[in-house]
Coordinates of C-alpha atoms in Angstrom, one line a residue:
Chain A
X1 CA 52.5 19.4 -19.8
X2 CA 52.6 23.2 -19.9
X3 CA 50.5 25.3 -17.6
X4 CA 47.9 26.3 -20.1
X5 CA 47.2 22.7 -21.0
X6 CA 47.1 21.7 -17.4
X7 CA 44.5 24.3 -16.6
X8 CA 42.4 23.4 -19.6
X9 CA 42.5 19.7 -18.8
X10 CA 41.6 20.2 -15.2
X11 CA 38.7 22.5 -16.1
X12 CA 37.4 19.8 -18.4
X13 CA 37.7 17.2 -15.7
X14 CA 35.8 19.4 -13.3
X15 CA 33.2 19.9 -15.9
X16 CA 32.8 16.2 -16.5
X17 CA 32.6 15.4 -12.9
X18 CA 29.9 18.0 -12.3
X19 CA 27.8 16.7 -15.2
X20 CA 28.2 13.2 -13.9
X21 CA 27.2 14.2 -10.4
X22 CA 24.3 16.0 -11.8
X23 CA 23.1 12.9 -13.6
X24 CA 23.5 10.8 -10.6
X25 CA 21.6 13.0 -8.2
X26 CA 18.3 12.5 -9.9
X27 CA 15.3 13.7 -7.9
X28 CA 14.5 10.9 -5.6
X29 CA 11.2 9.3 -6.4
X30 CA 8.6 10.1 -3.8
X31 CA 7.9 6.4 -3.1
X32 CA 9.8 3.2 -2.9
X33 CA 9.0 1.0 -5.9
X34 CA 5.6 -0.7 -6.0
X35 CA 6.2 -4.5 -5.9
X36 CA 4.6 -5.1 -9.3
X37 CA 5.7 -8.7 -9.6
X38 CA 4.1 -9.7 -6.3
X39 CA 0.8 -8.1 -7.3
X40 CA 0.8 -9.8 -10.7
X41 CA 1.4 -13.4 -9.6
X42 CA -1.5 -15.8 -9.7
X43 CA -1.6 -18.7 -7.2
X44 CA -1.5 -18.3 -3.5
X45 CA 1.8 -20.1 -2.6
X46 CA 3.7 -18.3 -5.4
X47 CA 2.3 -15.1 -4.2
X48 CA 3.4 -15.6 -0.7
X49 CA 6.7 -16.8 -1.9
X50 CA 7.3 -13.7 -3.9
X51 CA 6.5 -11.4 -1.0
X52 CA 8.6 -13.2 1.7
X53 CA 10.9 -15.4 -0.3
X54 CA 9.6 -18.5 1.5
X55 CA 6.3 -20.2 2.4
X56 CA 7.0 -20.5 6.1
X57 CA 3.8 -19.4 7.7
X58 CA 2.8 -19.9 11.3
X59 CA -0.9 -19.8 12.1
X60 CA -1.2 -17.7 15.2
X61 CA -4.0 -16.6 17.6
X62 CA -2.1 -13.4 18.2
X63 CA -3.2 -12.2 14.7
X64 CA -6.8 -11.1 14.6
X65 CA -8.5 -10.9 11.3
X66 CA -12.0 -9.4 11.3
X67 CA -14.0 -10.2 8.2
X68 CA -17.6 -11.0 7.5
X69 CA -18.8 -14.6 7.3
X70 CA -20.9 -13.8 4.3
X71 CA -20.2 -10.9 2.0
X72 CA -23.3 -10.1 0.0
X73 CA -21.4 -7.8 -2.3
X74 CA -18.0 -9.0 -3.3
X75 CA -17.0 -5.6 -4.5
X76 CA -16.9 -4.3 -0.9
X77 CA -15.6 -6.7 1.7
X78 CA -14.5 -4.9 4.9
X79 CA -11.4 -6.3 6.6
X80 CA -9.6 -5.5 9.7
X81 CA -6.3 -6.9 10.9
X82 CA -4.7 -6.3 14.3
X83 CA -2.2 -8.0 16.4
X84 CA -0.5 -7.8 19.8
X85 CA 2.8 -9.0 18.3
X86 CA 5.7 -6.6 18.8
X87 CA 8.1 -5.2 16.1
X88 CA 5.6 -5.7 13.3
X89 CA 7.3 -4.8 10.0
X90 CA 4.4 -5.5 7.6
X91 CA 0.9 -6.7 7.3
X92 CA -0.2 -8.4 4.0
X93 CA -3.6 -9.5 3.0
X94 CA -4.0 -12.4 0.6
X95 CA -7.3 -13.7 -1.0
X96 CA -6.8 -17.3 -2.2
X97 CA -9.3 -17.4 -5.0
X98 CA -8.8 -13.9 -6.4
X99 CA -7.1 -13.7 -9.8
X100 CA -4.1 -12.2 -8.0
X101 CA -4.0 -13.3 -4.4
X102 CA -2.1 -10.4 -3.0
X103 CA -4.6 -7.6 -2.4
X104 CA -2.7 -5.2 -0.3
X105 CA 0.4 -4.7 1.8
X106 CA 1.1 -2.4 4.7
X107 CA 4.7 -1.5 5.6
X108 CA 4.7 -0.2 9.1
X109 CA 7.3 2.0 10.7
X110 CA 8.6 2.0 14.2
X111 CA 5.8 4.4 15.2
X112 CA 3.0 2.3 13.9
X113 CA 0.4 0.5 15.9
X114 CA -0.3 -2.8 14.1
X115 CA -3.9 -2.2 13.2
X116 CA -5.1 -1.8 9.6
X117 CA -8.4 -1.8 8.0
X118 CA -9.6 -1.6 4.4
X119 CA -12.2 -2.8 1.9
X120 CA -11.4 -5.3 -0.8
X121 CA -12.9 -6.9 -3.8
X122 CA -13.5 -10.7 -3.9
X123 CA -14.3 -12.6 -7.1
X124 CA -15.8 -15.6 -5.3
X125 CA -16.0 -17.4 -2.0
X126 CA -12.5 -17.7 -0.7
X127 CA -10.1 -18.0 2.2
X128 CA -8.7 -14.6 3.3
X129 CA -5.3 -14.7 4.9
X130 CA -3.8 -11.9 7.0
X131 CA 0.0 -12.3 7.4
X132 CA 1.9 -10.3 9.9
X133 CA 5.7 -10.1 9.8
X134 CA 7.2 -9.7 13.2
X135 CA 10.8 -10.2 14.2
X136 CA 11.4 -11.8 10.8
X137 CA 8.8 -14.5 11.2
X138 CA 5.4 -14.6 9.5
X139 CA 2.3 -15.2 11.6
X140 CA -1.1 -15.6 10.0
X141 CA -4.8 -15.7 10.6
X142 CA -7.3 -16.8 8.0
X143 CA -11.0 -16.9 7.5
X144 CA -13.4 -18.2 4.9
X145 CA -15.6 -15.5 3.5
X146 CA -18.6 -16.5 1.4
X147 CA -19.4 -14.2 -1.5
X148 CA -22.8 -14.2 -3.0
X149 CA -22.2 -11.7 -5.8
X150 CA -18.6 -11.5 -7.1
X151 CA -16.9 -8.1 -7.2
X152 CA -14.3 -8.6 -10.0
X153 CA -16.3 -9.3 -13.1
X154 CA -18.4 -6.7 -15.0
Chain B
X1 CA -11.7 19.6 -4.3
X2 CA -9.4 17.0 -2.8
X3 CA -10.0 13.4 -3.6
X4 CA -9.1 12.5 0.0
X5 CA -11.1 12.7 3.1
X6 CA -9.1 12.4 6.2
X7 CA -9.8 12.2 9.9
X8 CA -7.2 11.6 12.7
X9 CA -8.0 11.3 16.3
X10 CA -5.7 10.8 19.3
X11 CA -6.6 8.8 22.4
X12 CA -4.2 7.5 25.0
X13 CA -1.1 8.2 22.8
X14 CA -2.5 6.4 19.8
X15 CA -3.6 8.3 16.8
X16 CA -6.2 6.5 14.6
X17 CA -6.3 7.7 11.1
X18 CA -9.3 7.1 8.8
X19 CA -9.3 8.1 5.2
X20 CA -11.5 7.7 2.1
X21 CA -10.0 8.3 -1.3
X22 CA -12.2 8.9 -4.3
X23 CA -10.9 6.7 -7.0
X24 CA -12.4 4.2 -9.6
X25 CA -10.0 1.4 -8.8
X26 CA -10.5 -0.4 -12.1
X27 CA -9.0 -3.9 -12.1
X28 CA -8.4 -4.0 -15.8
X29 CA -10.6 -7.1 -16.0
X30 CA -14.0 -5.5 -16.4
X31 CA -15.5 -5.0 -19.8
X32 CA -17.5 -2.2 -21.1
X33 CA -20.9 -3.8 -21.6
X34 CA -21.8 -1.9 -24.7
X35 CA -18.6 -2.2 -26.7
X36 CA -17.2 -5.3 -25.2
X37 CA -13.8 -3.6 -24.8
X38 CA -11.7 -4.1 -21.7
X39 CA -11.6 -1.1 -19.4
X40 CA -8.0 -0.4 -18.7
X41 CA -6.6 -0.9 -15.2
X42 CA -6.7 2.2 -13.1
X43 CA -5.9 1.8 -9.4
X44 CA -4.0 3.4 -6.6
X45 CA -0.7 1.7 -6.1
X46 CA 0.8 3.5 -3.1
X47 CA -0.4 5.5 -0.2
X48 CA 2.0 7.1 2.2
X49 CA 1.2 8.8 5.4
X50 CA 3.6 11.1 7.2
X51 CA 3.2 12.5 10.7
X52 CA 5.4 15.6 11.3
X53 CA 7.3 14.7 8.2
X54 CA 8.1 11.2 9.4
X55 CA 6.8 8.3 7.4
X56 CA 4.4 6.3 9.6
X57 CA 3.1 3.9 7.0
X58 CA 3.6 2.9 3.4
X59 CA 0.7 1.1 1.8
X60 CA 0.9 -0.9 -1.4
X61 CA -2.4 -1.6 -3.0
X62 CA -3.3 -3.9 -5.8
X63 CA -6.4 -3.7 -8.1
X64 CA -8.3 -5.9 -5.6
X65 CA -8.9 -2.9 -3.3
X66 CA -12.5 -1.6 -3.5
X67 CA -13.6 1.4 -5.4
X68 CA -13.3 4.6 -3.4
X69 CA -11.0 2.9 -1.0
X70 CA -11.4 3.2 2.7
X71 CA -8.4 2.9 5.0
X72 CA -7.6 2.9 8.7
X73 CA -4.4 2.6 10.5
X74 CA -2.9 3.8 13.8
X75 CA 0.4 5.1 15.1
X76 CA 1.9 6.5 18.3
X77 CA 1.5 10.2 18.2
X78 CA -0.2 13.1 19.8
X79 CA -2.7 15.8 19.4
X80 CA -1.7 18.5 16.9
X81 CA 0.5 16.3 14.8
X82 CA 0.6 17.5 11.2
X83 CA -0.3 14.5 9.0
X84 CA 0.0 14.2 5.3
X85 CA -1.5 11.5 3.2
X86 CA -0.3 11.0 -0.4
X87 CA -1.5 8.6 -3.0
X88 CA -0.2 7.7 -6.5
X89 CA -2.0 5.5 -9.0
X90 CA -0.7 3.3 -11.9
X91 CA -1.4 6.1 -14.4
X92 CA 0.8 8.5 -12.6
X93 CA -1.9 10.6 -11.0
X94 CA -1.4 11.7 -7.5
X95 CA -3.0 13.7 -4.8
X96 CA -2.2 14.6 -1.2
X97 CA -3.9 16.2 1.8
X98 CA -2.7 17.7 5.0
X99 CA -4.5 17.5 8.2
X100 CA -4.1 17.9 11.9
X101 CA -4.6 15.3 14.6
X102 CA -7.5 16.1 16.9

């Protein structure tokens, strides 16, 4: 290989590498992916399975779920979940009789204090389950909430 | 005007953040009563909160969260922390708001 060709080739290689690198370093999406599959699943046990990969739940008094006994308006059901468990990774809220049981998930960081509150919609009377993942295990608390007017239909 | 209302207060090393986001949170299951057509799903999928540029919580929401969602959570922080709340919905809309812990 003569010198000219060598230079030409190496320039081309450098060019290709830069283009490739440019393609690979796409602007990182602001968020981690939203778990679409878990939110689409109907049926409680499948839903839990899709979130954790198993159905190993431990009912625990360390998890405190605050929810009304009777929700007059199913469109706004206030929920509060807290726990004294340590190293909490996530808190998930499932509603058994909703079209898709998984209503919301909270991924905590090392700085988080495990308290979350929100308002959800409930189609009809159902068991609400709060699941807390701590040290790789799932602890739950559940409560039956009566709904007089559903919040999912039109 | 921002779609987010944000309040954060510190007490004994724990910052409690409360927020309300203005959003229709359509499930995709409701029908327009006049035309009988389905109203397309339109809901917030993710909310992220950062304190001093560190992510403190990532929240995934499904359509079952109420309209104009309300949210509380807490983290270990202090007065004067710069917090930033960002949301993104299933149609690609997003908004964010910055605030200071009081």
